[in-house]
Amino acid sequence: SQQGEEDPQALSIQEGENATMNCSYKTSINNLQWYRQNSGRGLVHLILIRSNEREKHSGRLRVTLDTSKKSSSLLITASRAADTASYFCVYSGAGSYQLTFGKGTKLSVIP
Amino acid sequence: EPEVTQTPSHQVTQMGQEVILRCVPISNHLYFYWYRQILGQKVEFLVSFYNNEISEKSEIFDDQFSVERPDGSNFTLKIRSTKLEDSAMYFCASGQGFQETQYFGPGTRLLVL
């Protein structure tokens, strides 16, 4: 299977704390993306990091990518209750059109 | 900000019936996709469509499924004879370039009885 593995599967934190989610994958990639999904609803794109990038920021989000270890992390700083959602690292294998999703990390931010 | 739209938001059908799920991708996008998510499970790729033809499909996308871009704006997924196990949320997505960001619609929740 080429699917990624997110870690942890569930994370519960207090509002204002930082949340870190990790992801590992098994194939060569051109880029890796993180998506958010609220309660089985639509998938919202958060950030895309290319294979030649090591770190990328967008607002309160920080993503890292280590292609040698085939891993990525998503850091959400100063979390808010509205950040409660499932987070997925998503990627395409070389030459593939499809995005491969893992099971995600379910983040709960407690007000 | 442009977004992908999908209709209907919910559909209930009887087993064996045909359903058509509709999507309007973002207007300047060239790559179109369908994914599904069975309740409580991960999102699964069904098919990608580029240059008026299927560019890639998964094992799930068998002869019961077909896609069409009948005009310059709509992208449809047809399930010819629905099965109970087709019950899922179906997501359409579109993107500007190969392996670039895919923007997802809100989904159509299909329930097959």
XYZ file of N, CA, C and O in Angstrom, chain B residues 45-107:
252
model
N -9.673 7.559 -4.119
C -9.678 8.072 -5.493
C -10.527 7.166 -6.382
O -10.456 5.926 -6.286
N -11.316 7.774 -7.246
C -12.073 7.021 -8.237
C -11.484 7.211 -9.636
O -11.115 6.234 -10.293
N -11.394 8.462 -10.075
C -11.048 8.700 -11.475
C -10.531 10.124 -11.644
O -10.902 11.028 -10.902
N -9.646 10.282 -12.631
C -9.224 11.609 -13.043
C -9.526 11.775 -14.525
O -9.553 10.795 -15.286
N -9.725 13.026 -14.929
C -10.188 13.323 -16.292
C -9.437 14.547 -16.781
O -9.413 15.584 -16.103
N -8.797 14.399 -17.917
C -8.024 15.509 -18.479
C -8.089 15.440 -19.986
O -8.006 14.349 -20.569
N -8.215 16.579 -20.617
C -8.215 16.645 -22.083
C -9.309 15.745 -22.663
O -9.082 15.023 -23.645
N -10.476 15.774 -22.007
C -11.657 15.050 -22.470
C -11.537 13.535 -22.456
O -12.238 12.843 -23.225
N -10.673 13.036 -21.601
C -10.615 11.591 -21.467
C -10.149 11.211 -20.067
O -9.543 12.024 -19.361
N -10.441 9.980 -19.686
C -9.990 9.478 -18.398
C -8.475 9.324 -18.437
O -7.928 8.690 -19.337
N -7.794 9.932 -17.480
C -6.342 9.854 -17.424
C -5.861 8.795 -16.435
O -4.757 8.279 -16.566
N -6.681 8.492 -15.463
C -6.327 7.463 -14.490
C -7.608 7.041 -13.771
O -8.497 7.859 -13.559
N -7.698 5.771 -13.411
C -8.843 5.315 -12.635
C -8.400 4.245 -11.655
O -7.377 3.580 -11.868
N -9.155 4.105 -10.591
C -8.818 3.112 -9.580
C -9.602 1.827 -9.843
O -10.477 1.768 -10.716
N -9.299 0.822 -9.035
C -10.003 -0.468 -9.152
C -11.485 -0.326 -8.814
O -12.309 -1.112 -9.254
N -11.799 0.677 -8.013
C -13.197 0.897 -7.646
C -14.013 1.298 -8.878
O -15.179 0.950 -9.017
N -13.399 2.033 -9.749
C -14.079 2.615 -10.921
C -14.252 1.524 -11.980
O -13.486 1.431 -12.942
N -15.267 0.681 -11.768
C -15.497 -0.415 -12.718
C -16.522 0.006 -13.776
O -16.836 1.192 -13.909
N -17.043 -0.962 -14.508
C -17.930 -0.659 -15.637
C -19.245 -0.015 -15.219
O -19.986 0.485 -16.075
N -19.554 -0.048 -13.929
C -20.781 0.591 -13.449
C -20.640 2.103 -13.378
O -21.623 2.821 -13.248
N -19.415 2.577 -13.433
C -19.158 4.006 -13.299
C -18.779 4.602 -14.660
O -18.127 3.942 -15.488
N -19.173 5.845 -14.861
C -18.696 6.581 -16.031
C -18.655 8.064 -15.683
O -19.335 8.517 -14.753
N -17.818 8.788 -16.406
C -17.728 10.229 -16.213
C -17.889 10.907 -17.562
O -17.612 10.325 -18.617
N -18.330 12.164 -17.462
C -18.577 12.909 -18.683
C -18.416 14.392 -18.399
O -18.696 14.858 -17.299
N -17.923 15.088 -19.409
C -17.905 16.545 -19.337
C -18.744 17.011 -20.525
O -18.224 17.261 -21.600
N -20.052 17.093 -20.324
C -20.967 17.299 -21.451
C -20.883 18.686 -22.081
O -21.255 18.861 -23.233
N -20.386 19.649 -21.322
C -20.250 20.997 -21.860
C -19.014 21.622 -21.225
O -18.220 20.921 -20.605
N -18.866 22.918 -21.361
C -17.646 23.542 -20.861
C -17.601 23.761 -19.370
O -16.576 24.221 -18.852
N -18.699 23.414 -18.673
C -18.706 23.751 -17.253
C -19.013 22.569 -16.337
O -18.544 22.539 -15.215
N -19.784 21.595 -16.794
C -20.191 20.503 -15.903
C -19.291 19.283 -16.036
O -18.713 19.012 -17.093
N -19.211 18.541 -14.940
C -18.466 17.281 -14.901
C -19.333 16.322 -14.095
O -19.685 16.613 -12.953
N -19.703 15.195 -14.697
C -20.658 14.309 -14.040
C -20.078 12.929 -13.789
O -19.199 12.449 -14.527
N -20.589 12.306 -12.750
C -20.284 10.912 -12.424
C -21.588 10.142 -12.466
O -22.544 10.498 -11.782
N -21.637 9.103 -13.278
C -22.825 8.268 -13.380
C -22.538 6.896 -12.805
O -21.494 6.292 -13.108
N -23.449 6.430 -11.983
C -23.407 5.053 -11.502
C -24.615 4.362 -12.105
O -25.764 4.749 -11.835
N -24.384 3.360 -12.940
C -25.459 2.795 -13.759
C -26.455 1.992 -12.933
O -27.652 2.119 -13.102
N -25.997 1.157 -12.080
C -26.870 0.295 -11.298
C -26.325 0.266 -9.875
O -25.405 -0.489 -9.568
N -26.881 1.109 -9.042
C -26.298 1.305 -7.722
C -26.421 0.064 -6.850
O -27.389 -0.709 -6.930
N -25.420 -0.097 -5.988
C -25.383 -1.170 -5.014
C -25.385 -0.551 -3.630
O -25.056 0.634 -3.463
N -25.726 -1.355 -2.631
C -25.731 -0.849 -1.268
C -24.373 -0.268 -0.894
O -24.295 0.773 -0.214
N -23.315 -0.928 -1.339
C -21.967 -0.503 -0.971
C -21.508 0.762 -1.684
O -20.415 1.258 -1.427
N -22.327 1.296 -2.587
C -22.016 2.583 -3.211
C -22.396 3.753 -2.311
O -22.080 4.913 -2.626
N -23.072 3.476 -1.218
C -23.431 4.539 -0.273
C -22.154 5.169 0.266
O -21.303 4.481 0.840
N -22.037 6.462 0.068
C -20.814 7.166 0.454
C -21.008 8.648 0.181
O -21.992 9.066 -0.421
N -20.027 9.434 0.603
C -19.936 10.830 0.199
C -19.052 10.869 -1.037
O -17.949 10.307 -1.024
N -19.511 11.498 -2.082
C -18.758 11.601 -3.323
C -18.278 13.039 -3.492
O -19.067 13.980 -3.470
N -16.972 13.169 -3.663
C -16.362 14.486 -3.807
C -15.843 14.673 -5.227
O -15.156 13.800 -5.763
N -16.136 15.809 -5.785
C -15.539 16.234 -7.034
C -14.396 17.184 -6.696
O -14.451 17.902 -5.683
N -13.364 17.180 -7.506
C -12.249 18.111 -7.314
C -11.749 18.575 -8.670
O -11.935 17.894 -9.688
N -11.118 19.735 -8.675
C -10.509 20.210 -9.913
C -9.182 20.891 -9.593
O -8.945 21.321 -8.465
N -8.317 20.950 -10.598
C -7.012 21.563 -10.426
C -6.520 22.162 -11.721
O -6.977 21.804 -12.807
N -5.551 23.077 -11.586
C -5.037 23.767 -12.762
C -3.977 22.976 -13.487
O -3.863 23.055 -14.707
N -3.171 22.235 -12.729
C -2.058 21.558 -13.343
C -1.874 20.155 -12.809
O -2.449 19.777 -11.781
N -1.070 19.392 -13.487
C -0.791 18.018 -13.076
C -0.077 18.019 -11.730
O 0.934 18.686 -11.561
N -0.612 17.281 -10.774
C -0.082 17.167 -9.426
C -0.017 18.506 -8.690
O 0.744 18.663 -7.741
N -0.824 19.453 -9.117
C -0.973 20.697 -8.374
C -2.161 20.561 -7.421
O -2.828 19.519 -7.374
N -2.434 21.595 -6.675
C -3.500 21.549 -5.679
C -4.825 21.147 -6.309
O -5.197 21.649 -7.368
N -5.515 20.236 -5.660
C -6.860 19.866 -6.065
C -7.847 20.526 -5.095
O -7.713 20.386 -3.883
N -8.812 21.214 -5.660
C -9.811 21.907 -4.862
C -11.096 21.087 -4.867
O -11.611 20.746 -5.933
N -11.560 20.785 -3.678
C -12.681 19.877 -3.535
C -14.006 20.620 -3.382
O -14.067 21.685 -2.769
N -15.058 20.005 -3.911
C -16.399 20.488 -3.674
C -16.909 20.004 -2.323
O -16.235 19.235 -1.635
N -18.126 20.426 -1.949
C -18.677 20.076 -0.630
C -19.173 18.636 -0.541
O -19.455 18.155 0.550
N -19.282 17.958 -1.680
C -19.681 16.556 -1.658
C -21.162 16.330 -1.888
O -21.996 17.210 -1.649
